[in-house]
Tab-separated table of C-alpha atoms and ligand atoms in Angstrom:
chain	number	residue	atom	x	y	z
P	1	UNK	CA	17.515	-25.913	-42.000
P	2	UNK	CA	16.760	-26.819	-45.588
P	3	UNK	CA	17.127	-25.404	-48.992
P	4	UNK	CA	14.558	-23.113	-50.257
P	5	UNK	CA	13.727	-21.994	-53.682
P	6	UNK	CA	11.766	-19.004	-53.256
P	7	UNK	CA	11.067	-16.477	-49.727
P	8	UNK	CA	8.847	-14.084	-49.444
P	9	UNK	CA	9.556	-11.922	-46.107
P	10	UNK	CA	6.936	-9.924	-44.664
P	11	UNK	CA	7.977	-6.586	-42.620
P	12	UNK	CA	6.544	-4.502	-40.207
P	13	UNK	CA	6.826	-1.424	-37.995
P	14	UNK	CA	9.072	-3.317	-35.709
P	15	UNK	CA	11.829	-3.848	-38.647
P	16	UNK	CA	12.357	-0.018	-38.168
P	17	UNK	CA	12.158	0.567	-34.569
P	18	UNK	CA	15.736	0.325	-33.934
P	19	UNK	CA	16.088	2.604	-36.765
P	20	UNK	CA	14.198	5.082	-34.754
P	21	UNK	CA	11.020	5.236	-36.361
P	22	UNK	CA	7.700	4.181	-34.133
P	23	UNK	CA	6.110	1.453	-34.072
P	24	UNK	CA	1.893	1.570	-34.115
P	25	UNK	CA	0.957	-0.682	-31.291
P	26	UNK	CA	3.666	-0.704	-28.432
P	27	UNK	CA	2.718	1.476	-25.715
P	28	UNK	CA	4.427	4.976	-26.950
P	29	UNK	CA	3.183	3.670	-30.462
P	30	UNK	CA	1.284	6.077	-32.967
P	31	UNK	CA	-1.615	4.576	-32.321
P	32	UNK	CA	-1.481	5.499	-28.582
P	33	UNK	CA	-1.117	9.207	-29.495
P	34	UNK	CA	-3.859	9.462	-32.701
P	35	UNK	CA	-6.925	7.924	-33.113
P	36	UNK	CA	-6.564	5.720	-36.760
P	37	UNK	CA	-10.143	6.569	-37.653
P	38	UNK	CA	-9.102	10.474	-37.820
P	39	UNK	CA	-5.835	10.161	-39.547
P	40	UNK	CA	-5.216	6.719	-41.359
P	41	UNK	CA	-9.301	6.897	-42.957
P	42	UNK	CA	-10.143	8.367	-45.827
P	43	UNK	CA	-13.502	9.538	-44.029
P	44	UNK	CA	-10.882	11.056	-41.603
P	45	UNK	CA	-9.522	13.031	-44.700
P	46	UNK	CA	-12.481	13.736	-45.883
P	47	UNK	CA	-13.931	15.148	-42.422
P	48	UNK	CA	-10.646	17.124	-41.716
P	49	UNK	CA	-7.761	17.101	-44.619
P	50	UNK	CA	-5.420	19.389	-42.380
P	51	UNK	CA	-5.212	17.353	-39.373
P	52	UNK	CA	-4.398	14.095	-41.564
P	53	UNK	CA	-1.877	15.915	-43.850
P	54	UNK	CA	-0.472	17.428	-40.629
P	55	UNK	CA	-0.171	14.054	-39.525
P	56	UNK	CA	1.704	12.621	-42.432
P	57	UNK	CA	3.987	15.526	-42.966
P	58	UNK	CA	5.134	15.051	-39.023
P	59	UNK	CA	5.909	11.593	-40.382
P	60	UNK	CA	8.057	12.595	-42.930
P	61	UNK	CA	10.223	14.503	-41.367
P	62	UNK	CA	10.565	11.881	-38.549
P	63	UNK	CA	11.468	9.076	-41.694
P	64	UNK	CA	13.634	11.727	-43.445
P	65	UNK	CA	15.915	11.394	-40.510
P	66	UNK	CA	16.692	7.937	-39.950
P	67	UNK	CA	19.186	4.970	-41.281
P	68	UNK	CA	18.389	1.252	-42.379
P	69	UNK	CA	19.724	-0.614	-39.304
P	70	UNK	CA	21.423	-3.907	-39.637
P	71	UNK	CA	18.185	-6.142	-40.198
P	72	UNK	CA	17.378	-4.130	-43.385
P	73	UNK	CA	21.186	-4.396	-44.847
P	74	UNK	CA	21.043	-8.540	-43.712
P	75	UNK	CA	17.339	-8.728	-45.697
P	76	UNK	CA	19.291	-6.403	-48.722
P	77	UNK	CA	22.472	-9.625	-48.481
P	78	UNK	CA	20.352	-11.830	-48.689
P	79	UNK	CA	18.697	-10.772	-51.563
P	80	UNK	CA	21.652	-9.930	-53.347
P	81	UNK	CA	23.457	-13.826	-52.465
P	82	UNK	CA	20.887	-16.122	-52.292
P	83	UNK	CA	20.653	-19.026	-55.175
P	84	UNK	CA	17.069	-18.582	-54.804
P	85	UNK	CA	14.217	-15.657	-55.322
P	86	UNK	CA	14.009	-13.377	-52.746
P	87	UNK	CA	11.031	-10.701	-52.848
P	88	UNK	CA	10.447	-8.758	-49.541
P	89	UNK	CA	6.586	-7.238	-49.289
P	90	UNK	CA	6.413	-4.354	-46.561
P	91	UNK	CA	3.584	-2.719	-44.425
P	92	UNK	CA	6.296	0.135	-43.941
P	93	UNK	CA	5.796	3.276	-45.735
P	94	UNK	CA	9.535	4.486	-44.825
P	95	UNK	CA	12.437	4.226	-47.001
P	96	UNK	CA	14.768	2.057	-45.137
P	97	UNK	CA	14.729	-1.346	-47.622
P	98	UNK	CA	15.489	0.694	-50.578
P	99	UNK	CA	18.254	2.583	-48.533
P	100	UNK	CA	19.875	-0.451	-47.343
P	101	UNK	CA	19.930	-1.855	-51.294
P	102	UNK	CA	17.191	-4.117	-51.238
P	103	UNK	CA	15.010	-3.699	-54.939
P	104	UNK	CA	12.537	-6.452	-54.697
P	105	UNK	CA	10.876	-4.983	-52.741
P	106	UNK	CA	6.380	-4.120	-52.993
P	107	UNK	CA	5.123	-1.217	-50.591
P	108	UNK	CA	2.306	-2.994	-49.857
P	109	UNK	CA	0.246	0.125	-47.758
P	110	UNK	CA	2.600	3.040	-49.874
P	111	UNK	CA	5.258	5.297	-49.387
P	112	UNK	CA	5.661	8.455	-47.234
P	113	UNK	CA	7.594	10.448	-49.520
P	114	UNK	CA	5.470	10.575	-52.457
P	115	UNK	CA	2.256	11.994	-53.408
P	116	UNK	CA	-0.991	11.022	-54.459
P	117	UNK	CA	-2.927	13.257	-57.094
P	118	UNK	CA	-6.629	12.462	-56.022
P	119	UNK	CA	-7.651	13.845	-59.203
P	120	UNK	CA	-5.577	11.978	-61.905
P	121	UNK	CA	-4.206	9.052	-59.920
P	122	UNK	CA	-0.309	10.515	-60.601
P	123	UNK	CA	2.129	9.635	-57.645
P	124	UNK	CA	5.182	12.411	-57.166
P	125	UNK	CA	8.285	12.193	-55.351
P	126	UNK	CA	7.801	14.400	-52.156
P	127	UNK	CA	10.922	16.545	-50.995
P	128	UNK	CA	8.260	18.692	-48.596
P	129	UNK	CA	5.018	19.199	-46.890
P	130	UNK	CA	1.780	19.054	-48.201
P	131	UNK	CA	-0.906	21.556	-48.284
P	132	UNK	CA	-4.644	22.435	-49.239
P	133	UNK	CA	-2.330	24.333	-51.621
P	134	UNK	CA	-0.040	22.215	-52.704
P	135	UNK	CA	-0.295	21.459	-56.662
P	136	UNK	CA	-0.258	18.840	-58.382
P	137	UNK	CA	2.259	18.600	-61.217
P	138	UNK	CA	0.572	16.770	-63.696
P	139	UNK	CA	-3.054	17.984	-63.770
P	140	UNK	CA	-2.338	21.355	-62.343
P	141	UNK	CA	-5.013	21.287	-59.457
P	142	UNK	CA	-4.894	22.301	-56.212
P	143	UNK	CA	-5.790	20.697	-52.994
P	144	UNK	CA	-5.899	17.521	-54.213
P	145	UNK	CA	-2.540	15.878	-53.007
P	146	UNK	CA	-2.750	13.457	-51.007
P	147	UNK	CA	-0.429	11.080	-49.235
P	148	UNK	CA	0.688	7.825	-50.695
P	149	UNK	CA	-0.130	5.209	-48.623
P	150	UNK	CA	-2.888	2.784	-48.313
P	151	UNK	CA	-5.329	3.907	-44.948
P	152	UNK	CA	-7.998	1.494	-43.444
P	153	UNK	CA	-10.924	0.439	-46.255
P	154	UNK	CA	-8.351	1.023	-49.046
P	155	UNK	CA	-7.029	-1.802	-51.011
P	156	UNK	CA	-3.044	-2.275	-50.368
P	157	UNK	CA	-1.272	-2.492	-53.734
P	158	UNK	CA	-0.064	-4.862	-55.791
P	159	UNK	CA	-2.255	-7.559	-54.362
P	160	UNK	CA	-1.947	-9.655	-57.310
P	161	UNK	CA	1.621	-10.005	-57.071
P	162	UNK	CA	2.231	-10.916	-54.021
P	163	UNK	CA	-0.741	-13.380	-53.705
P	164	UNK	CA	1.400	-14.946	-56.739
P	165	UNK	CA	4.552	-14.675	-54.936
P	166	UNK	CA	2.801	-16.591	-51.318
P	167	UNK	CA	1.386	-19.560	-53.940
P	168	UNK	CA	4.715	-20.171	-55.475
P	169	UNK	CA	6.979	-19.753	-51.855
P	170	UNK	CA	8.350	-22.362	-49.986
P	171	UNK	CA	9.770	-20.198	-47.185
P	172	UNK	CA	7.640	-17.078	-45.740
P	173	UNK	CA	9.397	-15.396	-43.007
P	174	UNK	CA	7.423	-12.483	-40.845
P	175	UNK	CA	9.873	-10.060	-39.245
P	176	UNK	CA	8.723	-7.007	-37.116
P	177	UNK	CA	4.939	-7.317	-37.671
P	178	UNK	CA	1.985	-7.515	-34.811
P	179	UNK	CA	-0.397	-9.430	-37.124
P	180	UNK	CA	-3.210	-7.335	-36.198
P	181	UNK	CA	-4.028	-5.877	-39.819
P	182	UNK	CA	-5.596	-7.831	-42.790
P	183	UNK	CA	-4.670	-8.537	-45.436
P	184	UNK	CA	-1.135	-9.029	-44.538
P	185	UNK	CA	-1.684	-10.778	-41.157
P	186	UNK	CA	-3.789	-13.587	-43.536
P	187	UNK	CA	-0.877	-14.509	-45.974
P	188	UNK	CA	1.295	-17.259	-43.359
P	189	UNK	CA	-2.119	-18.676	-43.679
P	190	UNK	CA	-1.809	-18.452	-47.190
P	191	UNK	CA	1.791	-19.634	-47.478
P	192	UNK	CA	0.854	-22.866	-44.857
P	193	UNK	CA	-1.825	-23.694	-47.452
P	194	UNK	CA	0.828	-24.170	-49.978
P	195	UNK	CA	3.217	-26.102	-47.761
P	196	UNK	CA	5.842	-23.366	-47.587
P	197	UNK	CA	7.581	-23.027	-43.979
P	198	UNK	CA	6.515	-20.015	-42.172
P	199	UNK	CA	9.034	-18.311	-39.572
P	200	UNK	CA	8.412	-15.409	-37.221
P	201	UNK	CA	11.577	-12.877	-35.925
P	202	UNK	CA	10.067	-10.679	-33.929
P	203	UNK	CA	10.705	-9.191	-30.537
P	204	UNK	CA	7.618	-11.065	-28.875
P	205	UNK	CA	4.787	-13.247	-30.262
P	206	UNK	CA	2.715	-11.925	-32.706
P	207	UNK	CA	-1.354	-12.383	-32.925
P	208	UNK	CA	-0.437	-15.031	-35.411
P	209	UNK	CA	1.961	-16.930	-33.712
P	210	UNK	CA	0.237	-20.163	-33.424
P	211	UNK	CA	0.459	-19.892	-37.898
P	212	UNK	CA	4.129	-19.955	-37.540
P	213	UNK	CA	5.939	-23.191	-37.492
P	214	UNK	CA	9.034	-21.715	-36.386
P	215	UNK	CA	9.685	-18.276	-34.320
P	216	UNK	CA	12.868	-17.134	-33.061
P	217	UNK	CA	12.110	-13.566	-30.650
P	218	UNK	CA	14.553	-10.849	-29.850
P	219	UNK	CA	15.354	-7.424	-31.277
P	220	UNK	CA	15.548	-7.578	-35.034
P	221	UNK	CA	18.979	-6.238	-35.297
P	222	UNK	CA	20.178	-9.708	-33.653
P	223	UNK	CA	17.619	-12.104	-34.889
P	224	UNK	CA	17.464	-10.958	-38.785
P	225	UNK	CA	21.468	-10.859	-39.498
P	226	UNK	CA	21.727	-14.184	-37.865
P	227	UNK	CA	19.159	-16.009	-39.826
P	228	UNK	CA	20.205	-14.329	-42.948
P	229	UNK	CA	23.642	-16.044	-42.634
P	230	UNK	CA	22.366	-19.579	-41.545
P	231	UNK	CA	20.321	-19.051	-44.696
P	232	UNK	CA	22.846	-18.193	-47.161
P	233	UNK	CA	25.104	-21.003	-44.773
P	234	UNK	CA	23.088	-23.289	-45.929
P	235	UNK	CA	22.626	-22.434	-49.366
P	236	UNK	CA	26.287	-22.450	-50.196
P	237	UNK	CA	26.833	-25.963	-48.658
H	1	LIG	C1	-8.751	-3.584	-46.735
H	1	LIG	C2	-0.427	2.644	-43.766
H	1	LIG	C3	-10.511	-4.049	-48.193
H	1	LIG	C4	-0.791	3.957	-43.230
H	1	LIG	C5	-1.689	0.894	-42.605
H	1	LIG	C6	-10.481	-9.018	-41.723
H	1	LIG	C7	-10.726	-9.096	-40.391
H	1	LIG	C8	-10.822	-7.897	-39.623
H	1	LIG	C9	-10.633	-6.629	-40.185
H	1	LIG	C10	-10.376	-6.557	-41.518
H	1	LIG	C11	-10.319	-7.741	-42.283
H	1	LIG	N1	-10.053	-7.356	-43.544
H	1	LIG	C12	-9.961	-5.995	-43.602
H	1	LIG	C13	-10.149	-5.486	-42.384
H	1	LIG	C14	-10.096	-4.067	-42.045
H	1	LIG	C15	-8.667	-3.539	-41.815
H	1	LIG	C16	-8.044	-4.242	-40.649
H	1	LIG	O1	-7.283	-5.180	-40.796
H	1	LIG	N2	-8.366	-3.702	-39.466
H	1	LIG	C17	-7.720	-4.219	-38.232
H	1	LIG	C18	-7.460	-3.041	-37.318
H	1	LIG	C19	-8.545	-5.271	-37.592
H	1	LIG	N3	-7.850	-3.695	-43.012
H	1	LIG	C20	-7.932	-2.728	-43.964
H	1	LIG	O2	-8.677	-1.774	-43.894
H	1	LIG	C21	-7.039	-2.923	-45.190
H	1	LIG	N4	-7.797	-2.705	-46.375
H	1	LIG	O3	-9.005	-4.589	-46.116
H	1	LIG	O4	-9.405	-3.204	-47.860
H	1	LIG	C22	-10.901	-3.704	-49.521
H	1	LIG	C23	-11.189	-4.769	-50.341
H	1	LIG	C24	-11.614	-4.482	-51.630
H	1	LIG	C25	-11.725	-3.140	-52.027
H	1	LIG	C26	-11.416	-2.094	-51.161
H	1	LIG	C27	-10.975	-2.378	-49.878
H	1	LIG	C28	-5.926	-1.852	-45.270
H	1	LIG	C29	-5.091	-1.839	-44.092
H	1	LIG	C30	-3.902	-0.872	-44.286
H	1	LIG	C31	-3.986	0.294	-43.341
H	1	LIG	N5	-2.735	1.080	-43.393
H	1	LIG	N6	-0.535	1.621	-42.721
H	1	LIG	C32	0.196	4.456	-42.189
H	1	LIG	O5	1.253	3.877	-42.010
H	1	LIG	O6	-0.122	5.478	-41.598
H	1	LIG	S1	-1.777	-0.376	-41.414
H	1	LIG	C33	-0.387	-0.230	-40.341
H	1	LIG	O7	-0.676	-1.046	-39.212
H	1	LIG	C34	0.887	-0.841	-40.858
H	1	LIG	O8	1.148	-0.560	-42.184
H	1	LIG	C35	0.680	-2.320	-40.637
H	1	LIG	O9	0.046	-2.897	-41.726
H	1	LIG	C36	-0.312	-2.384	-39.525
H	1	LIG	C37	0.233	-3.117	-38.344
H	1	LIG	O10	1.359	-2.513	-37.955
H	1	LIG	P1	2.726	-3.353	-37.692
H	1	LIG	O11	3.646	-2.984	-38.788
H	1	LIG	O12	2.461	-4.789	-37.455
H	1	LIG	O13	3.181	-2.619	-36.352
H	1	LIG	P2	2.650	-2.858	-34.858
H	1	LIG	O14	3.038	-1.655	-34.097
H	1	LIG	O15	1.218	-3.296	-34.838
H	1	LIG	O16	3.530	-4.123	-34.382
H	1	LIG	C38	4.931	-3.986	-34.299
H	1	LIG	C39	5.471	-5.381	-33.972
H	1	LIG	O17	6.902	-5.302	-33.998
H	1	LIG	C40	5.052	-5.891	-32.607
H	1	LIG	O18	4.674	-7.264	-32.715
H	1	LIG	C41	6.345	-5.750	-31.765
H	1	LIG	O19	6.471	-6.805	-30.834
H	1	LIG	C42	7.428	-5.887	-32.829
H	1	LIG	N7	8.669	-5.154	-32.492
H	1	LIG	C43	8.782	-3.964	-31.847
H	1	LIG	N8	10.107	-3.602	-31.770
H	1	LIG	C44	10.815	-4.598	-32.389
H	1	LIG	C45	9.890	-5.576	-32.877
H	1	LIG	N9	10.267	-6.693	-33.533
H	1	LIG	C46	11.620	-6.853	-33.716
H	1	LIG	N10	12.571	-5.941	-33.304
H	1	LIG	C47	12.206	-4.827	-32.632
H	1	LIG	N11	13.140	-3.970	-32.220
């Protein structure tokens, strides 16, 4: 294993199934009970806002729940004792990498517990459901709150950033992620093209596995905490 400068990690759904939390794709995923188009569209929330706010609140409570599990306190280690940078870029929109420590950290699609003010672009922290009559805080209307995360035909966040963070990587690692959804199933392709080494922990192959020149597969509560510490291992000899 060599030295590296600067990771960027990639996480998924499966990072926080061992937390508790469901995972989209595996047979008793989310997207084996709901239909995305409906509830993760904004033509879905246009067509029927209770169903999708419904759908999001359920979430919350499920995420308001749960505990980072020992791949997200490895990734927050490593951040906080490795030489080199460290900035972890999530598809999760639960608040397990902040709970375990970690701070570099970009929500890529969002975050469950806040709020989006579709009328003045605001975000608010979200302690409980929300309604047609929920109000915002900061303009005052109602029925305008939305959730904020990032649903299919919406532009992820901070794309800039972490497009600047692949280009200057030389170690991308992709934990807990299918590699079904774009953008973030393009970036090892993005990372390759820049010569960084690209590793995959995840509990199978992912649709990308062939863009992965390494890939160690088992649950991420055994695969992350191990790599971490060959990682900082390495770095401290
Ligand atoms: C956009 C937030 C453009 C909401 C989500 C190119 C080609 C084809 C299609 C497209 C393309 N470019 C864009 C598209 C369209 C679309 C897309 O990719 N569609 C797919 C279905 C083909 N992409 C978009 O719409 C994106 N936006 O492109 O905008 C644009 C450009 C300019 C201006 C305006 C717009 C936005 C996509 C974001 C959608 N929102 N989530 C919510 O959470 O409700 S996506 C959601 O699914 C997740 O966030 C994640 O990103 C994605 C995939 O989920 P995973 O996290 O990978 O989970 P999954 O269940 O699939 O897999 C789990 C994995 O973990 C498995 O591999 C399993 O083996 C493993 N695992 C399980 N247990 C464990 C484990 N691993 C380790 N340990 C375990 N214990």
């Amino acid at each position: 294993m060599s030295r590296y400068n600067s990771i960027v990690i990639l996480t998924g759904a499966g990072l926080s199934a061992e937390s508790g939390l469901h995972t989209f794709r595996d047979k008793d995923g989310i997207w084996a009970k709901y239909d995305y188009r409906e509830v993760a569209t904004p033509e879905g929330y246009k067509r029927n806002p209770k169903l999708v706010l419904q759908f999001y609140n359920e979430r919350r409570k499920q995420n308001a729940d749960v505990q980072p599990n020992a791949a997200h306190l490895a990734l927050a280690r490593l951040e906080a004792e490795y030489p080199g940078g460290v900035l972890i870029v999530t598809q999760n929109i639960d608040p397990l990498h902040e709970m375990a420590g970690s701070k570099k950290l970009v929500h890529m699609h969002g975050e469950i517990m806040k709020a989006l003010c579709a009328a003045c672009a605001t975000r608010h922290a979200l302690h409980d459901d929300i309604t047609l009559k929920s109000v915002c805080p900061s303009c005052g209307r109602t029925g305008v709150l939305r959730p904020d995360v990032v649903w299919f035909g919406e532009l992820p966040y901070e794309m800039e950033r972490i497009y600047r963070a692949i280009l200057g990587c030389d170690l991308f690692i992709s934990i807990g992620t299918s590699g079904t959804v774009y953008p973030a199933a393009g970036f090892v392709e993005e990372a390759l093209r820049v010569g960084a080494h690209t590793v995959e922990l995840n509990l199978e192959p992912s649709h990308g596995i062939s863009r992965f020149i390494d890939a160690i597969h088992g649950p991420a509560t055994e695969v992350v905490p191990a790599y971490v510490e060959r990682l900082l291992k390495r770095a401290r000899s």
